Amino acid sequence: MAVNEHIKQLFAKYLNDTINDQERHDLLEFFGIIEEAENAAQLLYEAIASDQLNQGVSDERIAKISVGAHERLERRMTHRPDWILWKIGAYAAAALVIMGVGLFFINRPDRPLSGLQSEKSEILPGFNQATLTFNNGTTVKLDSSQSGIIVHDGAVNYANGSSILGLATSDGSDPILSYAILTTPKGGQYQIILPDGTKVWLNAASMLKYPTRFKDTGREVILDGEGYFEIKEDRAKPFRVWSKNQEILVLGTSFNVNSYDTTIKTTLVSGAVKVLINRDSRPNSAGGSLVLAPGEQATVQNNGNLIKVRVDISSELAWRNGQFNFQNETLVSIMQQIARWYNVDVEFKDEALKNETYAAISTRFDQVAVLLNLLEKTGDAHFTIHNRTIIISKK
């Protein structure tokens, strides 16, 4: 959904505390019809990028917004079952964005960055960017002002219905366009609605290969990297996700797949999925399968074996909601996520720091300096930057 100029003006008025009751109602009503939380976050990102919100917002106003938003969010989430805590409603999504505004302005570039060189403020967060490639050789760079694309009857358009420049209009009858590949680079994210109505969100440095039309017998896609799926239920056509040596069989459900590394993680939010090991690619593995319940995660280990554990869904799906949520996570794992999202390299001067654990929550739409400052204050690591390489040493 494109954010119109009127909403942007209301958003700026809200920040500056010049909004009247009717305008506040209009703004919250807009957030109430946003389907995806990151659309709200994109509004903030565009405002920051255009510099339209950097002037005239007092520290007192930012503090008031942040505290109020946090209180409203906590009230909304109280007494919810664990497995749906991650799925924040539209009003709470607005609160998260506004809290992100507070973090940004409190740490905005015109202020000294405690403990870090100011050049770190030049490393901005990722944003909507991706390429779409068809098997006839056509490759299109997708519009960064759009949040995603829709595939319908073989034709592809942006989520708001507009056409994709550089892509010939199709009525879906072209048999050559049998599959397509949506790819996000480091520092990118994008969404897609597949021909059956299934929704997929791709994280940075990820790839989704899908058919322009699904077969009558079933639906299959291939994922590399990380993606969140909301499967359109169709019991006559099971949905399969192939990711490296793992197969995920679903009917109608929501789940996340992380296959960046050799250890593949599948986290179930709702419904049920069956995770299977492809023994052809892992001949020495024990093989087998697991059925997950909401809140459970299946992990394919390096030796090819499957294990199942209960996890904190809000942490596992933080990226989907525009957050970093590290819960006793090793610094090497944290830095891998930062490197993908901010499109930077990482160098450890002290290998022992890799296994130190951290707990921290931050918006993904801050500059990298804000996140590094937070980590530096809570651990033994010191962060410096050279060009686009984050160098980590012991304090």
Short mmCIF file of C-alpha atoms in Angstrom, two decimals:
data_model
loop_
_atom_site.label_atom_id
_atom_site.label_comp_id
_atom_site.label_asym_id
_atom_site.label_seq_id
_atom_site.Cartn_x
_atom_site.Cartn_y
_atom_site.Cartn_z
CA MET A 1 0.00 0.00 0.00
CA ALA A 2 1.48 3.34 -1.03
CA VAL A 3 1.53 5.99 1.68
CA ASN A 4 -0.07 9.20 0.38
CA GLU A 5 1.12 12.72 1.10
CA HIS A 6 -1.82 13.51 3.41
CA ILE A 7 -0.91 10.64 5.74
CA LYS A 8 2.75 11.73 5.72
CA GLN A 9 1.68 15.23 6.76
CA LEU A 10 -0.47 13.83 9.57
CA PHE A 11 2.44 11.69 10.72
CA ALA A 12 4.69 14.75 10.88
CA LYS A 13 2.01 16.67 12.80
CA TYR A 14 1.71 13.82 15.30
CA LEU A 15 5.45 13.96 15.94
CA ASN A 16 5.37 17.73 16.44
CA ASP A 17 2.24 17.58 18.65
CA THR A 18 0.29 19.90 16.33
CA ILE A 19 -2.30 17.31 15.30
CA ASN A 20 -5.99 17.91 16.12
CA ASP A 21 -8.52 15.27 17.21
CA GLN A 22 -9.92 14.61 13.73
CA GLU A 23 -6.45 14.33 12.21
CA ARG A 24 -5.37 11.94 14.96
CA HIS A 25 -8.45 9.80 14.26
CA ASP A 26 -7.64 9.77 10.53
CA LEU A 27 -4.03 8.76 11.19
CA LEU A 28 -4.92 5.89 13.53
CA GLU A 29 -7.65 4.76 11.15
CA PHE A 30 -5.02 4.56 8.40
CA PHE A 31 -2.84 2.34 10.60
CA GLY A 32 -5.93 0.29 11.29
CA ILE A 33 -6.25 -0.70 7.62
CA ILE A 34 -2.56 -1.39 7.01
CA GLU A 35 -2.16 -5.14 6.56
CA GLU A 36 1.60 -5.32 7.04
CA ALA A 37 3.55 -3.78 9.91
CA GLU A 38 6.54 -2.93 7.73
CA ASN A 39 4.39 -0.58 5.62
CA ALA A 40 4.11 1.59 8.71
CA ALA A 41 7.84 1.29 9.26
CA GLN A 42 8.40 2.28 5.61
CA LEU A 43 6.48 5.50 6.25
CA LEU A 44 8.95 6.34 9.01
CA TYR A 45 11.93 5.40 6.84
CA GLU A 46 10.78 7.63 3.98
CA ALA A 47 10.23 10.51 6.38
CA ILE A 48 13.72 10.13 7.79
CA ALA A 49 15.30 9.79 4.34
CA SER A 50 13.60 12.96 3.10
CA ASP A 51 14.71 14.83 6.27
CA GLN A 52 11.18 16.16 6.69
CA LEU A 53 10.96 15.10 10.34
CA ASN A 54 14.42 16.08 11.59
CA GLN A 55 13.53 19.64 12.49
CA GLY A 56 11.57 21.01 15.39
CA VAL A 57 10.76 17.83 17.30
CA SER A 58 11.63 18.32 20.93
CA ASP A 59 13.21 15.68 23.14
CA GLU A 60 10.27 16.00 25.54
CA ARG A 61 7.80 15.28 22.73
CA ILE A 62 9.75 12.22 21.58
CA ALA A 63 9.94 10.86 25.12
CA LYS A 64 6.20 11.36 25.60
CA ILE A 65 5.38 9.56 22.33
CA SER A 66 7.70 6.65 23.06
CA VAL A 67 6.48 6.06 26.62
CA GLY A 68 2.82 6.36 25.65
CA ALA A 69 3.22 4.01 22.69
CA HIS A 70 5.01 1.44 24.83
CA GLU A 71 2.26 1.52 27.46
CA ARG A 72 -0.49 1.08 24.85
CA LEU A 73 1.39 -1.80 23.25
CA GLU A 74 1.86 -3.62 26.54
CA ARG A 75 -1.84 -3.22 27.43
CA ARG A 76 -2.82 -4.62 24.04
CA MET A 77 -0.57 -7.67 24.33
CA THR A 78 -1.45 -8.60 27.95
CA HIS A 79 -3.05 -12.04 28.42
CA ARG A 80 -2.51 -13.11 24.81
CA PRO A 81 -1.48 -16.74 24.15
CA ASP A 82 2.25 -17.09 23.59
CA TRP A 83 1.92 -18.31 20.02
CA ILE A 84 0.16 -15.13 18.81
CA LEU A 85 2.15 -12.54 20.76
CA TRP A 86 4.27 -11.88 17.66
CA LYS A 87 1.27 -10.99 15.50
CA ILE A 88 0.85 -7.38 16.53
CA GLY A 89 -2.35 -5.68 15.41
CA ALA A 90 -2.36 -2.59 13.26
CA TYR A 91 -2.65 -0.15 16.17
CA ALA A 92 0.26 -1.82 17.93
CA ALA A 93 2.21 -1.70 14.67
CA ALA A 94 1.74 2.04 14.67
CA ALA A 95 3.01 2.15 18.25
CA LEU A 96 6.11 0.20 17.29
CA VAL A 97 6.83 2.62 14.47
CA ILE A 98 6.41 5.61 16.77
CA MET A 99 8.75 4.01 19.30
CA GLY A 100 11.20 3.65 16.44
CA VAL A 101 10.86 7.36 15.79
CA GLY A 102 11.82 8.00 19.39
CA LEU A 103 14.92 5.85 19.12
CA PHE A 104 15.95 7.54 15.90
CA PHE A 105 15.60 11.11 17.11
CA ILE A 106 17.20 10.46 20.47
CA ASN A 107 20.23 9.14 18.56
CA ARG A 108 19.96 11.35 15.46
CA PRO A 109 23.16 12.19 13.59
CA ASP A 110 23.43 15.80 14.79
CA ARG A 111 24.17 14.52 18.30
CA PRO A 112 27.43 12.96 19.51
CA LEU A 113 27.38 9.17 19.41
CA SER A 114 28.51 7.92 22.79
CA GLY A 115 31.45 5.52 22.53
CA LEU A 116 31.36 5.30 18.71
CA GLN A 117 32.92 7.23 15.87
CA SER A 118 30.42 9.48 14.11
CA GLU A 119 31.18 7.89 10.72
CA LYS A 120 29.07 4.89 11.79
CA SER A 121 25.99 7.07 11.42
CA GLU A 122 26.50 6.92 7.65
CA ILE A 123 25.52 3.24 7.55
CA LEU A 124 21.76 3.23 7.04
CA PRO A 125 19.39 0.28 7.50
CA GLY A 126 18.08 -1.93 4.74
CA PHE A 127 14.93 -1.16 2.77
CA ASN A 128 12.58 -2.61 0.13
CA GLN A 129 14.73 -3.77 -2.79
CA ALA A 130 14.73 -6.89 -4.95
CA THR A 131 15.10 -8.23 -8.47
CA LEU A 132 12.70 -10.47 -10.38
CA THR A 133 14.14 -12.94 -12.90
CA PHE A 134 12.23 -15.19 -15.33
CA ASN A 135 13.52 -18.31 -17.00
CA ASN A 136 13.41 -16.59 -20.40
CA GLY A 137 16.29 -14.34 -19.24
CA THR A 138 14.25 -11.26 -18.34
CA THR A 139 15.48 -9.56 -15.15
CA VAL A 140 13.79 -6.52 -13.61
CA LYS A 141 14.93 -4.38 -10.70
CA LEU A 142 11.84 -3.80 -8.57
CA ASP A 143 10.74 -0.39 -7.29
CA SER A 144 12.02 0.37 -3.78
CA SER A 145 8.99 2.55 -3.06
CA GLN A 146 6.80 -0.53 -3.38
CA SER A 147 6.53 -3.16 -0.64
CA GLY A 148 5.81 -6.16 -2.84
CA ILE A 149 4.40 -7.82 -5.94
CA ILE A 150 1.33 -9.91 -6.82
CA VAL A 151 1.32 -12.86 -9.22
CA HIS A 152 -2.05 -13.63 -10.80
CA ASP A 153 -2.83 -15.73 -13.87
CA GLY A 154 0.81 -15.53 -14.93
CA ALA A 155 0.87 -11.73 -14.83
CA VAL A 156 2.91 -9.78 -12.27
CA ASN A 157 2.10 -6.35 -10.81
CA TYR A 158 3.06 -4.34 -7.77
CA ALA A 159 0.91 -4.88 -4.68
CA ASN A 160 -0.89 -1.57 -5.28
CA GLY A 161 -1.92 -2.72 -8.78
CA SER A 162 0.57 -0.63 -10.75
CA SER A 163 2.56 -2.17 -13.59
CA ILE A 164 6.22 -3.12 -13.33
CA LEU A 165 8.42 -1.04 -15.64
CA GLY A 166 10.60 -3.14 -17.90
CA LEU A 167 8.30 -6.14 -17.74
CA ALA A 168 6.09 -6.81 -20.73
CA THR A 169 2.39 -7.06 -19.99
CA SER A 170 1.23 -10.68 -19.95
CA ASP A 171 -2.20 -12.24 -19.98
CA GLY A 172 -0.71 -15.36 -18.44
CA SER A 173 -0.76 -17.34 -21.68
CA ASP A 174 3.00 -17.28 -22.31
CA PRO A 175 4.21 -20.86 -21.67
CA ILE A 176 7.87 -19.75 -21.52
CA LEU A 177 7.35 -17.88 -18.26
CA SER A 178 7.00 -21.12 -16.30
CA TYR A 179 8.85 -19.94 -13.18
CA ALA A 180 10.40 -16.83 -11.68
CA ILE A 181 12.96 -15.99 -9.00
CA LEU A 182 12.51 -13.17 -6.50
CA THR A 183 15.88 -12.19 -4.99
CA THR A 184 16.71 -9.73 -2.23
CA PRO A 185 20.30 -8.49 -1.77
CA LYS A 186 22.05 -7.80 1.51
CA GLY A 187 20.25 -4.77 2.90
CA GLY A 188 16.97 -5.66 1.17
CA GLN A 189 13.53 -7.11 1.86
CA TYR A 190 10.42 -7.68 -0.26
CA GLN A 191 6.98 -9.32 -0.28
CA ILE A 192 5.14 -11.46 -2.81
CA ILE A 193 1.61 -12.80 -3.13
CA LEU A 194 1.77 -16.06 -5.07
CA PRO A 195 -0.80 -17.21 -7.67
CA ASP A 196 -2.85 -19.07 -5.05
CA GLY A 197 -2.98 -16.10 -2.63
CA THR A 198 -0.17 -17.34 -0.37
CA LYS A 199 1.85 -14.45 1.08
CA VAL A 200 5.63 -14.59 1.47
CA TRP A 201 7.94 -12.04 3.08
CA LEU A 202 11.63 -12.32 2.13
CA ASN A 203 14.37 -11.16 4.48
CA ALA A 204 17.73 -9.80 3.27
CA ALA A 205 20.01 -11.94 1.08
CA SER A 206 17.24 -14.40 0.24
CA MET A 207 15.73 -16.06 -2.83
CA LEU A 208 12.31 -17.52 -3.63
CA LYS A 209 11.77 -19.57 -6.79
CA TYR A 210 8.12 -20.05 -7.70
CA PRO A 211 5.97 -21.05 -10.69
CA THR A 212 3.88 -18.40 -12.44
CA ARG A 213 1.05 -20.93 -12.17
CA PHE A 214 0.73 -23.78 -9.70
CA LYS A 215 -0.01 -27.30 -10.90
CA ASP A 216 -3.41 -28.84 -10.27
CA THR A 217 -1.79 -31.55 -8.16
CA GLY A 218 0.05 -29.33 -5.70
CA ARG A 219 2.04 -26.18 -4.95
CA GLU A 220 5.82 -26.05 -4.59
CA VAL A 221 8.39 -23.29 -4.09
CA ILE A 222 12.13 -23.20 -3.32
CA LEU A 223 13.58 -20.92 -0.63
CA ASP A 224 17.16 -19.94 0.14
CA GLY A 225 17.80 -17.52 3.01
CA GLU A 226 14.85 -16.53 5.19
CA GLY A 227 11.17 -16.18 4.48
CA TYR A 228 7.91 -15.94 6.38
CA PHE A 229 4.91 -17.74 4.84
CA GLU A 230 1.15 -17.33 5.26
CA ILE A 231 -0.22 -20.25 3.24
CA LYS A 232 -3.60 -20.02 1.52
CA GLU A 233 -5.47 -23.14 2.59
CA ASP A 234 -6.31 -25.61 -0.16
CA ARG A 235 -6.53 -29.20 1.09
CA ALA A 236 -6.72 -30.50 -2.48
CA LYS A 237 -3.36 -28.93 -3.29
CA PRO A 238 -0.76 -29.37 -0.51
CA PHE A 239 1.91 -26.68 -0.30
CA ARG A 240 5.59 -27.66 -0.16
CA VAL A 241 8.60 -25.49 0.58
CA TRP A 242 11.99 -26.89 -0.40
CA SER A 243 14.96 -25.38 1.38
CA LYS A 244 18.36 -27.01 0.88
CA ASN A 245 17.94 -30.60 2.12
CA GLN A 246 14.64 -29.93 3.88
CA GLU A 247 11.04 -30.31 2.73
CA ILE A 248 8.15 -28.62 4.55
CA LEU A 249 4.65 -29.95 3.88
CA VAL A 250 1.74 -27.68 4.85
CA LEU A 251 -1.98 -27.13 4.25
CA GLY A 252 -3.03 -23.75 5.63
CA THR A 253 -0.65 -22.26 8.15
CA SER A 254 1.89 -19.55 9.04
CA PHE A 255 5.56 -20.30 9.59
CA ASN A 256 9.10 -18.99 9.19
CA VAL A 257 12.04 -20.72 7.49
CA ASN A 258 15.65 -19.68 8.14
CA SER A 259 18.14 -21.48 5.88
CA TYR A 260 21.01 -18.99 5.77
CA ASP A 261 23.43 -21.47 7.34
CA THR A 262 23.86 -25.23 7.26
CA THR A 263 21.55 -25.40 10.29
CA ILE A 264 18.00 -24.90 8.94
CA LYS A 265 15.26 -23.69 11.29
CA THR A 266 11.50 -23.90 10.69
CA THR A 267 9.30 -22.07 13.23
CA LEU A 268 5.54 -22.63 13.30
CA VAL A 269 3.20 -19.78 14.23
CA SER A 270 -0.21 -21.31 13.51
CA GLY A 271 -1.65 -24.46 11.96
CA ALA A 272 0.57 -27.50 11.47
CA VAL A 273 3.53 -28.43 9.27
CA LYS A 274 5.50 -31.58 8.65
CA VAL A 275 9.26 -31.19 8.22
CA LEU A 276 11.09 -33.91 6.33
CA ILE A 277 14.76 -34.57 5.57
CA ASN A 278 15.79 -35.28 2.01
CA ARG A 279 18.15 -38.25 2.51
CA ASP A 280 19.33 -38.05 -1.11
CA SER A 281 21.21 -34.86 -0.19
CA ARG A 282 22.19 -36.10 3.29
CA PRO A 283 22.88 -39.85 2.85
CA ASN A 284 24.53 -40.14 6.27
CA SER A 285 21.67 -38.54 8.17
CA ALA A 286 19.10 -40.42 10.18
CA GLY A 287 16.41 -38.85 8.01
CA GLY A 288 12.91 -38.93 9.38
CA SER A 289 10.28 -36.25 9.90
CA LEU A 290 8.68 -34.10 12.59
CA VAL A 291 5.22 -32.57 12.95
CA LEU A 292 5.26 -29.14 14.57
CA ALA A 293 2.67 -27.48 16.79
CA PRO A 294 2.43 -23.67 17.11
CA GLY A 295 5.39 -22.28 19.04
CA GLU A 296 7.69 -25.16 18.08
CA GLN A 297 10.80 -25.08 15.92
CA ALA A 298 12.38 -27.87 13.91
CA THR A 299 16.13 -27.64 13.33
CA VAL A 300 18.07 -29.62 10.76
CA GLN A 301 21.51 -30.01 12.33
CA ASN A 302 24.81 -30.14 10.48
CA ASN A 303 24.76 -33.95 10.60
CA GLY A 304 21.35 -33.97 8.93
CA ASN A 305 19.38 -34.98 12.01
CA LEU A 306 16.13 -33.30 13.07
CA ILE A 307 15.41 -31.91 16.54
CA LYS A 308 12.33 -30.10 17.90
CA VAL A 309 12.19 -27.42 20.62
CA ARG A 310 9.81 -24.73 21.87
CA VAL A 311 10.95 -21.18 21.10
CA ASP A 312 10.06 -17.53 21.69
CA ILE A 313 8.17 -16.71 18.49
CA SER A 314 8.48 -12.96 19.02
CA SER A 315 12.26 -13.33 18.88
CA GLU A 316 12.30 -15.70 15.91
CA LEU A 317 9.99 -13.47 13.85
CA ALA A 318 11.32 -10.10 15.00
CA TRP A 319 12.64 -9.31 11.49
CA ARG A 320 9.13 -9.70 10.10
CA ASN A 321 7.89 -7.01 12.51
CA GLY A 322 10.75 -4.60 11.81
CA GLN A 323 12.81 -5.48 14.88
CA PHE A 324 15.98 -7.06 16.13
CA ASN A 325 15.19 -9.20 19.17
CA PHE A 326 18.25 -10.93 20.59
CA GLN A 327 17.61 -13.28 23.51
CA ASN A 328 20.87 -14.67 24.92
CA GLU A 329 22.23 -14.84 21.39
CA THR A 330 25.91 -15.16 20.54
CA LEU A 331 27.66 -12.09 19.19
CA VAL A 332 28.71 -13.94 16.04
CA SER A 333 25.04 -14.72 15.28
CA ILE A 334 24.01 -11.13 16.01
CA MET A 335 26.70 -9.75 13.72
CA GLN A 336 25.63 -12.09 10.90
CA GLN A 337 22.16 -10.56 11.07
CA ILE A 338 23.55 -7.04 11.20
CA ALA A 339 25.84 -7.74 8.23
CA ARG A 340 22.94 -8.97 6.09
CA TRP A 341 20.58 -6.12 6.95
CA TYR A 342 23.05 -3.23 6.83
CA ASN A 343 25.10 -4.71 3.96
CA VAL A 344 28.40 -4.52 5.84
CA ASP A 345 31.35 -6.79 6.55
CA VAL A 346 32.36 -7.88 10.05
CA GLU A 347 35.84 -8.54 11.44
CA PHE A 348 36.53 -9.99 14.90
CA LYS A 349 39.89 -8.98 16.38
CA ASP A 350 39.27 -11.25 19.37
CA GLU A 351 37.79 -14.66 18.49
CA ALA A 352 36.65 -15.22 22.09
CA LEU A 353 34.07 -12.46 21.68
CA LYS A 354 32.14 -14.52 19.11
CA ASN A 355 30.62 -16.74 21.77
CA GLU A 356 29.62 -13.98 24.19
CA THR A 357 25.84 -13.77 24.56
CA TYR A 358 23.68 -10.65 24.45
CA ALA A 359 20.05 -9.71 25.04
CA ALA A 360 18.75 -6.61 23.27
CA ILE A 361 15.72 -5.31 21.37
CA SER A 362 15.92 -2.57 18.73
CA THR A 363 14.09 -1.43 15.62
CA ARG A 364 15.63 -2.51 12.30
CA PHE A 365 15.11 0.99 10.91
CA ASP A 366 17.74 2.78 12.99
CA GLN A 367 21.21 3.57 11.76
CA VAL A 368 23.72 0.89 12.70
CA ALA A 369 25.33 3.23 15.26
CA VAL A 370 22.27 3.02 17.51
CA LEU A 371 22.37 -0.77 17.65
CA LEU A 372 26.14 -0.95 18.12
CA ASN A 373 25.93 1.59 20.94
CA LEU A 374 23.35 -0.59 22.66
CA LEU A 375 25.48 -3.72 22.33
CA GLU A 376 28.62 -1.94 23.49
CA LYS A 377 26.89 -0.75 26.66
CA THR A 378 25.80 -4.27 27.60
CA GLY A 379 28.91 -6.35 26.90
CA ASP A 380 32.68 -6.52 26.58
CA ALA A 381 32.87 -5.75 22.86
CA HIS A 382 34.06 -2.46 21.37
CA PHE A 383 32.94 -1.53 17.86
CA THR A 384 34.73 0.64 15.31
CA ILE A 385 34.19 1.00 11.60
CA HIS A 386 36.44 1.30 8.59
CA ASN A 387 34.66 2.00 5.32
CA ARG A 388 31.85 -0.59 5.48
CA THR A 389 33.55 -3.07 7.82
CA ILE A 390 32.56 -3.29 11.49
CA ILE A 391 35.65 -4.18 13.53
CA ILE A 392 35.05 -5.83 16.92
CA SER A 393 37.67 -5.84 19.65
CA LYS A 394 37.68 -6.34 23.43
CA LYS A 395 37.20 -3.24 25.57
#
